[in-house]
Amino acid sequence: MKIAITADLHLTPEYPERAFAFKNILEQLEAEGISDLIIAGDLFDKDGDDSAYESFRTPCRAHPFLKSHIIPGNHDSTKSLRDISPDLANVKIYSSPTFKLFDNFGILFIPYCKGISMGEAILQSKEKIEEGIPWGLVGHGDFIEGQREPNPREKGVYMPLKQGDLNDANLYQVFLGHIHKPTPLDQPLAGKVIYPGSPQGLDITESGSRRFLVYDTESGRVTDRMVNSSIIYLNETFLVFPSIQEQENLYKDFEERLLKTNLSSKELLEKTHIRIKIEGFALDKEGLVDSFCSRVKEFGITLFKGIDPDFNQVITASDEQKKNLSLEALLNVDRLAEGTSELFPEKVEGQSKWIFGGNEPTMEQVRMEVLRTIYKG
C-alpha cells in the first residue's frame, strides 16, 4: 500500500499559491491511484482563520475518494480542524494519539501538544501500538540530534523528539512536520526521521522545487513527487573575485546555478521569483553591476519584489599581486573539496578531503573568508 505524506501547507487566502499546491497534490494522487494522504500539522497559517477553510474543503470535495489524515500542528487547533470536517467523510482529524493500521503497517499519529515532548507522548501511547506490527510515527515538532535544524519562522523548541525515543525495533519510519526544509531522502535523520517540508515555499527563504512524499508500506521505500507550484522562489548568493573576465564569470555562474535547479525554461520564466546577492571583490564594480543587472533583465526571470541584485557586499580591489594570490588560494580550497594529494602528498588521495556544509562552514563561506583575509589583510 502507498501513502502520501505532506505537512506545513499554512493555507491562507493571502497566499493562494499554497492552495494551488494542495490541489495539485490531490490531482497527482488521484492520477496515481493513491487513496490516502497524511498531513503532519500546520494545515492553516493562523488558528481560527475561517477565511482559509474553503481552500481546503473545496479540493477535498472535488476528490471524494481521497482520504486525508490530519494532525494539528502548532498553528492549528483541534477546534479549527473539526470546523472544516464535519460534512467531509473523506477527512479524518487525529486530535489525540491514535494508532491506525494501513493494511499490515501501523501509524501512530501524535498531534502537537504544547508543553510535553514527543517522547512523552509516545510513552503514553505504548499500549495503543499493536505488538509485533511494523509501524511508523507521524508528529509535528523538532527532532533533537546534535546540531538542530531550526525553523527560522519560529524560535524555541516545539514538542521535541530525541534519538532515544526511536529505539523500538518495530518503528521503521518517522515523518515530522514543523521544519519546512525537506530532509534529503538518502540522509534521513538518525536513519529514520524525514521532514517532507512545505509543499509550497512560504517565502523567499524556502527556495527551489517543492515536494510531497510517498511511502510504500510493503517495501519501506520513501520516494518523492514534485509539486507543480504556481510560484517558485530562488534565493541565490554569488561570489566574485577580481579578474578581467569577472563580468563573464559572474553571468556564467548565474546560468550554471539556474541549470542546477532542474527547472525548465518555462518554469524559470513564468513561475520563478529570484533574490540575488553578490559578495566578494571586483576590479570594476560599477561595470560589473551594470553588466550583470542588464543581462539578468534580458534573461527575463522575475526579480523578487522587483529588487535588483544586491552588490552592497562587493568591494573594489585593484591590487594585481593580491588578485594572483586569491586565485591560488581559491584553487587550494577546490583541492581540499576534491581531496587531492597535492596539498598533503604524504596522505593517500581522498583522505585529505574536507567536508563542507552541515555543521561545518559551506564552501562558499570558506571561499569568502579567504578573499576577506587576502584583501583586508
PDB file of C-alpha atoms in Angstrom, residues 15-315:
ATOM      1  CA  TYR A  15      -1.260  33.376  -0.492  1.00  0.00           C
ATOM      2  CA  PRO A  16      -3.442  31.441  -2.978  1.00  0.00           C
ATOM      3  CA  GLU A  17      -0.397  29.603  -4.358  1.00  0.00           C
ATOM      4  CA  ARG A  18      -0.457  27.409  -1.225  1.00  0.00           C
ATOM      5  CA  ALA A  19      -3.964  26.186  -2.018  1.00  0.00           C
ATOM      6  CA  PHE A  20      -2.863  25.674  -5.623  1.00  0.00           C
ATOM      7  CA  ALA A  21      -0.094  23.347  -4.371  1.00  0.00           C
ATOM      8  CA  PHE A  22      -2.572  21.366  -2.247  1.00  0.00           C
ATOM      9  CA  LYS A  23      -4.910  20.936  -5.222  1.00  0.00           C
ATOM     10  CA  ASN A  24      -2.002  19.704  -7.316  1.00  0.00           C
ATOM     11  CA  ILE A  25      -1.070  17.097  -4.709  1.00  0.00           C
ATOM     12  CA  LEU A  26      -4.626  15.716  -4.738  1.00  0.00           C
ATOM     13  CA  GLU A  27      -4.661  15.665  -8.538  1.00  0.00           C
ATOM     14  CA  GLN A  28      -1.400  13.711  -8.631  1.00  0.00           C
ATOM     15  CA  LEU A  29      -2.645  11.236  -6.020  1.00  0.00           C
ATOM     16  CA  GLU A  30      -5.853  10.545  -7.925  1.00  0.00           C
ATOM     17  CA  ALA A  31      -3.904  10.064 -11.158  1.00  0.00           C
ATOM     18  CA  GLU A  32      -1.540   7.620  -9.447  1.00  0.00           C
ATOM     19  CA  GLY A  33      -4.263   5.737  -7.614  1.00  0.00           C
ATOM     20  CA  ILE A  34      -3.052   6.615  -4.105  1.00  0.00           C
ATOM     21  CA  SER A  35      -6.049   6.966  -1.802  1.00  0.00           C
ATOM     22  CA  ASP A  36      -4.541   8.185   1.500  1.00  0.00           C
ATOM     23  CA  LEU A  37      -2.810  11.479   2.281  1.00  0.00           C
ATOM     24  CA  ILE A  38      -1.272  12.313   5.677  1.00  0.00           C
ATOM     25  CA  ILE A  39      -0.886  15.991   6.629  1.00  0.00           C
ATOM     26  CA  ALA A  40       1.559  16.274   9.536  1.00  0.00           C
ATOM     27  CA  GLY A  41       0.338  19.537  11.030  1.00  0.00           C
ATOM     28  CA  ASP A  42       0.054  23.255  10.245  1.00  0.00           C
ATOM     29  CA  LEU A  43      -2.683  22.853   7.677  1.00  0.00           C
ATOM     30  CA  PHE A  44      -3.585  26.509   8.277  1.00  0.00           C
ATOM     31  CA  ASP A  45      -1.384  29.544   8.744  1.00  0.00           C
ATOM     32  CA  LYS A  46      -3.440  31.123  11.527  1.00  0.00           C
ATOM     33  CA  ASP A  47      -5.536  29.205  14.005  1.00  0.00           C
ATOM     34  CA  GLY A  48      -9.216  30.062  13.746  1.00  0.00           C
ATOM     35  CA  ASP A  49      -8.929  31.882  10.399  1.00  0.00           C
ATOM     36  CA  ASP A  50     -12.145  30.575   8.864  1.00  0.00           C
ATOM     37  CA  SER A  51     -11.450  32.526   5.655  1.00  0.00           C
ATOM     38  CA  ALA A  52      -8.909  29.812   4.819  1.00  0.00           C
ATOM     39  CA  TYR A  53     -11.268  26.861   5.309  1.00  0.00           C
ATOM     40  CA  GLU A  54     -12.620  26.692   1.761  1.00  0.00           C
ATOM     41  CA  SER A  55      -9.114  26.478   0.305  1.00  0.00           C
ATOM     42  CA  PHE A  56      -9.022  23.046   1.945  1.00  0.00           C
ATOM     43  CA  ARG A  57     -12.659  21.997   1.788  1.00  0.00           C
ATOM     44  CA  THR A  58     -13.222  22.682  -1.917  1.00  0.00           C
ATOM     45  CA  PRO A  59     -10.371  20.434  -3.186  1.00  0.00           C
ATOM     46  CA  CYS A  60     -11.448  17.684  -0.767  1.00  0.00           C
ATOM     47  CA  ARG A  61     -14.969  17.771  -2.183  1.00  0.00           C
ATOM     48  CA  ALA A  62     -13.532  17.578  -5.707  1.00  0.00           C
ATOM     49  CA  HIS A  63     -11.679  14.349  -4.785  1.00  0.00           C
ATOM     50  CA  PRO A  64     -14.142  12.455  -2.576  1.00  0.00           C
ATOM     51  CA  PHE A  65     -12.307   9.125  -2.850  1.00  0.00           C
ATOM     52  CA  LEU A  66      -9.059  10.561  -1.442  1.00  0.00           C
ATOM     53  CA  LYS A  67      -8.821  10.294   2.342  1.00  0.00           C
ATOM     54  CA  SER A  68      -6.928  12.982   4.292  1.00  0.00           C
ATOM     55  CA  HIS A  69      -5.499  12.084   7.717  1.00  0.00           C
ATOM     56  CA  ILE A  70      -4.586  15.244   9.657  1.00  0.00           C
ATOM     57  CA  ILE A  71      -2.909  16.001  12.969  1.00  0.00           C
ATOM     58  CA  PRO A  72      -2.928  19.506  14.471  1.00  0.00           C
ATOM     59  CA  GLY A  73       0.344  21.445  14.327  1.00  0.00           C
ATOM     60  CA  ASN A  74       1.312  24.404  16.465  1.00  0.00           C
ATOM     61  CA  HIS A  75      -0.581  26.693  14.042  1.00  0.00           C
ATOM     62  CA  ASP A  76      -3.758  24.602  14.249  1.00  0.00           C
ATOM     63  CA  SER A  77      -6.196  23.755  16.986  1.00  0.00           C
ATOM     64  CA  THR A  78      -8.490  20.771  17.344  1.00  0.00           C
ATOM     65  CA  LYS A  79     -11.452  23.155  17.033  1.00  0.00           C
ATOM     66  CA  SER A  80     -10.332  24.724  13.748  1.00  0.00           C
ATOM     67  CA  LEU A  81      -9.698  21.300  12.227  1.00  0.00           C
ATOM     68  CA  ARG A  82     -13.064  19.992  13.432  1.00  0.00           C
ATOM     69  CA  ASP A  83     -14.779  23.058  11.941  1.00  0.00           C
ATOM     70  CA  ILE A  84     -13.606  22.108   8.454  1.00  0.00           C
ATOM     71  CA  SER A  85     -14.529  18.436   8.533  1.00  0.00           C
ATOM     72  CA  PRO A  86     -17.995  17.599   9.927  1.00  0.00           C
ATOM     73  CA  ASP A  87     -19.548  17.098   6.482  1.00  0.00           C
ATOM     74  CA  LEU A  88     -16.420  15.683   4.807  1.00  0.00           C
ATOM     75  CA  ALA A  89     -16.454  11.893   5.107  1.00  0.00           C
ATOM     76  CA  ASN A  90     -13.012  11.701   3.487  1.00  0.00           C
ATOM     77  CA  VAL A  91     -11.270  13.793   6.193  1.00  0.00           C
ATOM     78  CA  LYS A  92     -10.082  12.324   9.482  1.00  0.00           C
ATOM     79  CA  ILE A  93      -8.714  14.520  12.292  1.00  0.00           C
ATOM     80  CA  TYR A  94      -6.483  12.921  14.954  1.00  0.00           C
ATOM     81  CA  SER A  95      -6.821  15.208  17.967  1.00  0.00           C
ATOM     82  CA  SER A  96      -5.366  12.660  20.396  1.00  0.00           C
ATOM     83  CA  PRO A  97      -2.664   9.997  19.960  1.00  0.00           C
ATOM     84  CA  THR A  98      -4.095   7.325  17.663  1.00  0.00           C
ATOM     85  CA  PHE A  99      -2.722   4.104  16.207  1.00  0.00           C
ATOM     86  CA  LYS A 100      -4.200   3.211  12.820  1.00  0.00           C
ATOM     87  CA  LEU A 101      -3.494   0.249  10.561  1.00  0.00           C
ATOM     88  CA  PHE A 102      -2.896   0.759   6.842  1.00  0.00           C
ATOM     89  CA  ASP A 103      -3.087  -2.854   5.619  1.00  0.00           C
ATOM     90  CA  ASN A 104      -0.266  -4.573   7.507  1.00  0.00           C
ATOM     91  CA  PHE A 105       1.503  -1.388   8.630  1.00  0.00           C
ATOM     92  CA  GLY A 106       0.564   0.768  11.603  1.00  0.00           C
ATOM     93  CA  ILE A 107       0.975   4.509  12.039  1.00  0.00           C
ATOM     94  CA  LEU A 108       0.979   6.267  15.389  1.00  0.00           C
ATOM     95  CA  PHE A 109      -0.421   9.780  14.948  1.00  0.00           C
ATOM     96  CA  ILE A 110       0.855  12.183  17.630  1.00  0.00           C
ATOM     97  CA  PRO A 111      -0.875  15.593  17.408  1.00  0.00           C
ATOM     98  CA  TYR A 112       1.064  18.650  18.505  1.00  0.00           C
ATOM     99  CA  CYS A 113       0.679  19.374  22.209  1.00  0.00           C
ATOM    100  CA  LYS A 114       2.376  22.325  23.867  1.00  0.00           C
ATOM    101  CA  GLY A 115       4.407  21.648  26.975  1.00  0.00           C
ATOM    102  CA  ILE A 116       5.330  17.991  26.501  1.00  0.00           C
ATOM    103  CA  SER A 117       7.900  16.162  24.413  1.00  0.00           C
ATOM    104  CA  MET A 118       7.023  13.790  21.630  1.00  0.00           C
ATOM    105  CA  GLY A 119       8.871  11.077  23.538  1.00  0.00           C
ATOM    106  CA  GLU A 120       6.489  11.515  26.468  1.00  0.00           C
ATOM    107  CA  ALA A 121       3.508  11.278  24.132  1.00  0.00           C
ATOM    108  CA  ILE A 122       4.906   8.083  22.593  1.00  0.00           C
ATOM    109  CA  LEU A 123       5.384   6.506  26.038  1.00  0.00           C
ATOM    110  CA  GLN A 124       1.824   7.410  26.987  1.00  0.00           C
ATOM    111  CA  SER A 125       0.636   5.737  23.774  1.00  0.00           C
ATOM    112  CA  LYS A 126       2.594   2.481  24.025  1.00  0.00           C
ATOM    113  CA  GLU A 127      -0.487   0.429  24.830  1.00  0.00           C
ATOM    114  CA  LYS A 128      -2.104   1.646  21.584  1.00  0.00           C
ATOM    115  CA  ILE A 129       0.644   0.119  19.423  1.00  0.00           C
ATOM    116  CA  GLU A 130      -0.216  -3.420  18.358  1.00  0.00           C
ATOM    117  CA  GLU A 131       2.527  -5.830  19.392  1.00  0.00           C
ATOM    118  CA  GLY A 132       4.660  -7.244  16.619  1.00  0.00           C
ATOM    119  CA  ILE A 133       3.260  -4.874  13.978  1.00  0.00           C
ATOM    120  CA  PRO A 134       5.756  -2.767  11.988  1.00  0.00           C
ATOM    121  CA  TRP A 135       4.824   0.868  12.468  1.00  0.00           C
ATOM    122  CA  GLY A 136       5.661   4.455  11.669  1.00  0.00           C
ATOM    123  CA  LEU A 137       5.308   7.723  13.569  1.00  0.00           C
ATOM    124  CA  VAL A 138       3.688  10.926  12.349  1.00  0.00           C
ATOM    125  CA  GLY A 139       4.192  14.010  14.511  1.00  0.00           C
ATOM    126  CA  HIS A 140       4.834  17.746  14.470  1.00  0.00           C
ATOM    127  CA  GLY A 141       7.884  19.188  16.183  1.00  0.00           C
ATOM    128  CA  ASP A 142      11.665  19.404  16.440  1.00  0.00           C
ATOM    129  CA  PHE A 143      13.942  16.399  16.109  1.00  0.00           C
ATOM    130  CA  ILE A 144      16.845  16.920  18.501  1.00  0.00           C
ATOM    131  CA  GLU A 145      20.051  15.359  17.239  1.00  0.00           C
ATOM    132  CA  GLY A 146      23.393  17.182  17.529  1.00  0.00           C
ATOM    133  CA  GLN A 147      23.151  20.432  15.585  1.00  0.00           C
ATOM    134  CA  ARG A 148      19.409  21.019  15.395  1.00  0.00           C
ATOM    135  CA  GLU A 149      17.905  22.362  12.177  1.00  0.00           C
ATOM    136  CA  PRO A 150      15.863  25.334  13.461  1.00  0.00           C
ATOM    137  CA  ASN A 151      12.636  26.652  11.997  1.00  0.00           C
ATOM    138  CA  PRO A 152      13.606  30.238  11.096  1.00  0.00           C
ATOM    139  CA  ARG A 153       9.974  31.331  11.264  1.00  0.00           C
ATOM    140  CA  GLU A 154       9.557  30.242  14.898  1.00  0.00           C
ATOM    141  CA  LYS A 155      12.038  30.484  17.753  1.00  0.00           C
ATOM    142  CA  GLY A 156      12.237  27.937  20.530  1.00  0.00           C
ATOM    143  CA  VAL A 157      11.761  24.176  20.620  1.00  0.00           C
ATOM    144  CA  TYR A 158       8.409  22.630  19.737  1.00  0.00           C
ATOM    145  CA  MET A 159       7.410  19.183  21.031  1.00  0.00           C
ATOM    146  CA  PRO A 160      10.928  17.719  20.745  1.00  0.00           C
ATOM    147  CA  LEU A 161      11.677  14.190  19.603  1.00  0.00           C
ATOM    148  CA  LYS A 162      15.037  12.667  20.576  1.00  0.00           C
ATOM    149  CA  GLN A 163      17.022   9.844  19.037  1.00  0.00           C
ATOM    150  CA  GLY A 164      16.482   7.765  22.177  1.00  0.00           C
ATOM    151  CA  ASP A 165      12.723   7.875  21.517  1.00  0.00           C
ATOM    152  CA  LEU A 166      13.217   5.787  18.357  1.00  0.00           C
ATOM    153  CA  ASN A 167      14.544   2.587  19.916  1.00  0.00           C
ATOM    154  CA  ASP A 168      11.507   0.374  19.270  1.00  0.00           C
ATOM    155  CA  ALA A 169      12.715  -2.307  16.838  1.00  0.00           C
ATOM    156  CA  ASN A 170       9.368  -2.246  15.009  1.00  0.00           C
ATOM    157  CA  LEU A 171       9.499   1.541  14.423  1.00  0.00           C
ATOM    158  CA  TYR A 172      10.516   1.742  10.796  1.00  0.00           C
ATOM    159  CA  GLN A 173       9.895   5.338   9.736  1.00  0.00           C
ATOM    160  CA  VAL A 174       9.178   8.782  11.206  1.00  0.00           C
ATOM    161  CA  PHE A 175       7.568  11.690   9.341  1.00  0.00           C
ATOM    162  CA  LEU A 176       7.505  15.090  11.023  1.00  0.00           C
ATOM    163  CA  GLY A 177       6.000  18.449  10.256  1.00  0.00           C
ATOM    164  CA  HIS A 178       7.217  21.826  11.558  1.00  0.00           C
ATOM    165  CA  ILE A 179      10.609  22.176   9.833  1.00  0.00           C
ATOM    166  CA  HIS A 180       9.891  23.432   6.323  1.00  0.00           C
ATOM    167  CA  LYS A 181      13.251  22.389   4.875  1.00  0.00           C
ATOM    168  CA  PRO A 182      12.954  18.956   3.193  1.00  0.00           C
ATOM    169  CA  THR A 183      15.163  16.176   4.546  1.00  0.00           C
ATOM    170  CA  PRO A 184      17.238  14.502   1.796  1.00  0.00           C
ATOM    171  CA  LEU A 185      15.772  11.033   1.292  1.00  0.00           C
ATOM    172  CA  ASP A 186      19.222   9.457   1.243  1.00  0.00           C
ATOM    173  CA  GLN A 187      20.109  11.130   4.563  1.00  0.00           C
ATOM    174  CA  PRO A 188      17.219  10.513   6.982  1.00  0.00           C
ATOM    175  CA  LEU A 189      17.922  11.897  10.448  1.00  0.00           C
ATOM    176  CA  ALA A 190      19.053   9.102  12.783  1.00  0.00           C
ATOM    177  CA  GLY A 191      18.296   6.757   9.887  1.00  0.00           C
ATOM    178  CA  LYS A 192      14.514   7.091  10.336  1.00  0.00           C
ATOM    179  CA  VAL A 193      13.327  10.715  10.549  1.00  0.00           C
ATOM    180  CA  ILE A 194      12.225  12.673   7.488  1.00  0.00           C
ATOM    181  CA  TYR A 195      10.676  16.122   7.179  1.00  0.00           C
ATOM    182  CA  PRO A 196       8.684  16.267   3.926  1.00  0.00           C
ATOM    183  CA  GLY A 197       8.982  20.078   4.016  1.00  0.00           C
ATOM    184  CA  SER A 198       6.393  22.609   2.957  1.00  0.00           C
ATOM    185  CA  PRO A 199       4.857  21.726  -0.447  1.00  0.00           C
ATOM    186  CA  GLN A 200       4.875  25.398  -1.447  1.00  0.00           C
ATOM    187  CA  GLY A 201       7.631  27.814  -0.478  1.00  0.00           C
ATOM    188  CA  LEU A 202       6.127  30.176   2.091  1.00  0.00           C
ATOM    189  CA  ASP A 203       8.656  32.925   1.439  1.00  0.00           C
ATOM    190  CA  ILE A 204      11.912  33.629  -0.410  1.00  0.00           C
ATOM    191  CA  THR A 205      13.941  31.552   2.074  1.00  0.00           C
ATOM    192  CA  GLU A 206      12.061  28.365   1.081  1.00  0.00           C
ATOM    193  CA  SER A 207      13.527  28.080  -2.362  1.00  0.00           C
ATOM    194  CA  GLY A 208      13.534  25.654  -5.252  1.00  0.00           C
ATOM    195  CA  SER A 209      11.088  22.991  -6.344  1.00  0.00           C
ATOM    196  CA  ARG A 210       8.937  21.598  -3.531  1.00  0.00           C
ATOM    197  CA  ARG A 211       7.723  18.062  -2.968  1.00  0.00           C
ATOM    198  CA  PHE A 212       5.469  15.648  -1.146  1.00  0.00           C
ATOM    199  CA  LEU A 213       6.364  12.084  -0.187  1.00  0.00           C
ATOM    200  CA  VAL A 214       5.020   8.621  -0.922  1.00  0.00           C
ATOM    201  CA  TYR A 215       5.676   5.752   1.492  1.00  0.00           C
ATOM    202  CA  ASP A 216       5.318   2.135   0.342  1.00  0.00           C
ATOM    203  CA  THR A 217       4.287   0.158   3.440  1.00  0.00           C
ATOM    204  CA  GLU A 218       5.375  -3.168   1.919  1.00  0.00           C
ATOM    205  CA  SER A 219       8.871  -2.248   0.727  1.00  0.00           C
ATOM    206  CA  GLY A 220       9.504   0.512   3.273  1.00  0.00           C
ATOM    207  CA  ARG A 221      10.671   2.744   0.425  1.00  0.00           C
ATOM    208  CA  VAL A 222      10.163   6.509   0.554  1.00  0.00           C
ATOM    209  CA  THR A 223      10.004   8.400  -2.739  1.00  0.00           C
ATOM    210  CA  ASP A 224       9.125  11.969  -3.600  1.00  0.00           C
ATOM    211  CA  ARG A 225       6.891  13.694  -6.104  1.00  0.00           C
ATOM    212  CA  MET A 226       7.462  17.249  -7.259  1.00  0.00           C
ATOM    213  CA  VAL A 227       4.621  19.695  -6.688  1.00  0.00           C
ATOM    214  CA  ASN A 228       3.519  21.684  -9.716  1.00  0.00           C
ATOM    215  CA  SER A 229       3.728  25.057  -7.959  1.00  0.00           C
ATOM    216  CA  SER A 230       2.398  28.328  -9.320  1.00  0.00           C
ATOM    217  CA  ILE A 231       5.276  30.248  -7.683  1.00  0.00           C
ATOM    218  CA  ILE A 232       8.853  29.030  -7.197  1.00  0.00           C
ATOM    219  CA  TYR A 233      11.299  31.004  -5.081  1.00  0.00           C
ATOM    220  CA  LEU A 234      15.060  31.110  -5.586  1.00  0.00           C
ATOM    221  CA  ASN A 235      17.382  32.792  -3.091  1.00  0.00           C
ATOM    222  CA  GLU A 236      20.900  32.835  -4.517  1.00  0.00           C
ATOM    223  CA  THR A 237      24.234  34.280  -3.352  1.00  0.00           C
ATOM    224  CA  PHE A 238      27.202  34.530  -5.736  1.00  0.00           C
ATOM    225  CA  LEU A 239      30.881  35.064  -5.013  1.00  0.00           C
ATOM    226  CA  VAL A 240      33.039  37.239  -7.274  1.00  0.00           C
ATOM    227  CA  PHE A 241      36.790  37.742  -7.256  1.00  0.00           C
ATOM    228  CA  PRO A 242      38.956  40.188  -9.256  1.00  0.00           C
ATOM    229  CA  SER A 243      39.507  39.201 -12.882  1.00  0.00           C
ATOM    230  CA  ILE A 244      39.479  40.844 -16.300  1.00  0.00           C
ATOM    231  CA  GLN A 245      36.719  38.313 -17.040  1.00  0.00           C
ATOM    232  CA  GLU A 246      34.735  38.979 -13.855  1.00  0.00           C
ATOM    233  CA  GLN A 247      31.611  40.076 -15.743  1.00  0.00           C
ATOM    234  CA  GLU A 248      31.524  36.924 -17.864  1.00  0.00           C
ATOM    235  CA  ASN A 249      32.415  34.726 -14.886  1.00  0.00           C
ATOM    236  CA  LEU A 250      29.537  36.080 -12.793  1.00  0.00           C
ATOM    237  CA  TYR A 251      26.967  35.625 -15.522  1.00  0.00           C
ATOM    238  CA  LYS A 252      28.296  32.117 -16.225  1.00  0.00           C
ATOM    239  CA  ASP A 253      27.868  31.286 -12.518  1.00  0.00           C
ATOM    240  CA  PHE A 254      24.317  32.653 -12.715  1.00  0.00           C
ATOM    241  CA  GLU A 255      23.413  30.464 -15.690  1.00  0.00           C
ATOM    242  CA  GLU A 256      25.004  27.369 -14.118  1.00  0.00           C
ATOM    243  CA  ARG A 257      23.135  27.947 -10.854  1.00  0.00           C
ATOM    244  CA  LEU A 258      19.825  28.126 -12.718  1.00  0.00           C
ATOM    245  CA  LEU A 259      20.707  24.946 -14.594  1.00  0.00           C
ATOM    246  CA  LYS A 260      21.321  23.119 -11.300  1.00  0.00           C
ATOM    247  CA  THR A 261      17.779  23.908 -10.131  1.00  0.00           C
ATOM    248  CA  ASN A 262      16.484  21.460 -12.798  1.00  0.00           C
ATOM    249  CA  LEU A 263      13.692  23.925 -13.540  1.00  0.00           C
ATOM    250  CA  SER A 264      12.513  24.114 -17.128  1.00  0.00           C
ATOM    251  CA  SER A 265      12.807  27.330 -19.138  1.00  0.00           C
ATOM    252  CA  LYS A 266       9.045  27.737 -18.826  1.00  0.00           C
ATOM    253  CA  GLU A 267       9.188  27.386 -15.034  1.00  0.00           C
ATOM    254  CA  LEU A 268      12.082  29.829 -14.771  1.00  0.00           C
ATOM    255  CA  LEU A 269      10.409  32.482 -16.895  1.00  0.00           C
ATOM    256  CA  GLU A 270       6.776  32.068 -15.831  1.00  0.00           C
ATOM    257  CA  LYS A 271       6.866  30.950 -12.192  1.00  0.00           C
ATOM    258  CA  THR A 272      10.204  31.793 -10.625  1.00  0.00           C
ATOM    259  CA  HIS A 273      10.887  34.767  -8.347  1.00  0.00           C
ATOM    260  CA  ILE A 274      14.581  35.191  -7.555  1.00  0.00           C
ATOM    261  CA  ARG A 275      16.524  37.200  -4.987  1.00  0.00           C
ATOM    262  CA  ILE A 276      20.187  37.697  -5.889  1.00  0.00           C
ATOM    263  CA  LYS A 277      23.043  38.741  -3.627  1.00  0.00           C
ATOM    264  CA  ILE A 278      26.647  39.138  -4.731  1.00  0.00           C
ATOM    265  CA  GLU A 279      29.645  39.143  -2.401  1.00  0.00           C
ATOM    266  CA  GLY A 280      33.378  39.434  -2.922  1.00  0.00           C
ATOM    267  CA  PHE A 281      35.849  41.701  -4.690  1.00  0.00           C
ATOM    268  CA  ALA A 282      35.914  43.159  -8.208  1.00  0.00           C
ATOM    269  CA  LEU A 283      38.295  45.163 -10.369  1.00  0.00           C
ATOM    270  CA  ASP A 284      35.429  47.183 -11.844  1.00  0.00           C
ATOM    271  CA  LYS A 285      32.435  47.088  -9.514  1.00  0.00           C
ATOM    272  CA  GLU A 286      30.416  49.695 -11.421  1.00  0.00           C
ATOM    273  CA  GLY A 287      30.891  47.863 -14.716  1.00  0.00           C
ATOM    274  CA  LEU A 288      30.038  44.559 -13.054  1.00  0.00           C
ATOM    275  CA  VAL A 289      26.781  45.937 -11.622  1.00  0.00           C
ATOM    276  CA  ASP A 290      25.669  47.475 -14.916  1.00  0.00           C
ATOM    277  CA  SER A 291      26.572  44.413 -16.990  1.00  0.00           C
ATOM    278  CA  PHE A 292      25.044  41.805 -14.694  1.00  0.00           C
ATOM    279  CA  CYS A 293      21.795  43.659 -13.963  1.00  0.00           C
ATOM    280  CA  SER A 294      21.274  44.309 -17.665  1.00  0.00           C
ATOM    281  CA  ARG A 295      21.823  40.668 -18.623  1.00  0.00           C
ATOM    282  CA  VAL A 296      19.592  39.326 -15.838  1.00  0.00           C
ATOM    283  CA  LYS A 297      16.761  41.543 -17.096  1.00  0.00           C
ATOM    284  CA  GLU A 298      17.389  40.337 -20.644  1.00  0.00           C
ATOM    285  CA  PHE A 299      17.149  36.749 -19.407  1.00  0.00           C
ATOM    286  CA  GLY A 300      13.561  37.501 -18.344  1.00  0.00           C
ATOM    287  CA  ILE A 301      13.440  35.928 -14.884  1.00  0.00           C
ATOM    288  CA  THR A 302      11.300  37.787 -12.326  1.00  0.00           C
ATOM    289  CA  LEU A 303      13.255  39.541  -9.579  1.00  0.00           C
ATOM    290  CA  PHE A 304      11.754  39.044  -6.116  1.00  0.00           C
ATOM    291  CA  LYS A 305       9.591  42.107  -5.360  1.00  0.00           C
ATOM    292  CA  GLY A 306      11.316  43.833  -8.288  1.00  0.00           C
ATOM    293  CA  ILE A 307      14.511  44.286  -6.264  1.00  0.00           C
ATOM    294  CA  ASP A 308      17.713  44.493  -8.324  1.00  0.00           C
ATOM    295  CA  PRO A 309      20.673  42.216  -7.489  1.00  0.00           C
ATOM    296  CA  ASP A 310      22.367  43.326  -4.258  1.00  0.00           C
ATOM    297  CA  PHE A 311      26.030  44.308  -4.753  1.00  0.00           C
ATOM    298  CA  ASN A 312      26.452  46.004  -1.353  1.00  0.00           C
ATOM    299  CA  GLN A 313      28.928  43.353  -0.206  1.00  0.00           C
ATOM    300  CA  VAL A 314      31.201  43.737  -3.262  1.00  0.00           C
ATOM    301  CA  ILE A 315      34.405  45.743  -2.702  1.00  0.00           C
TER     302      ILE A 315
END
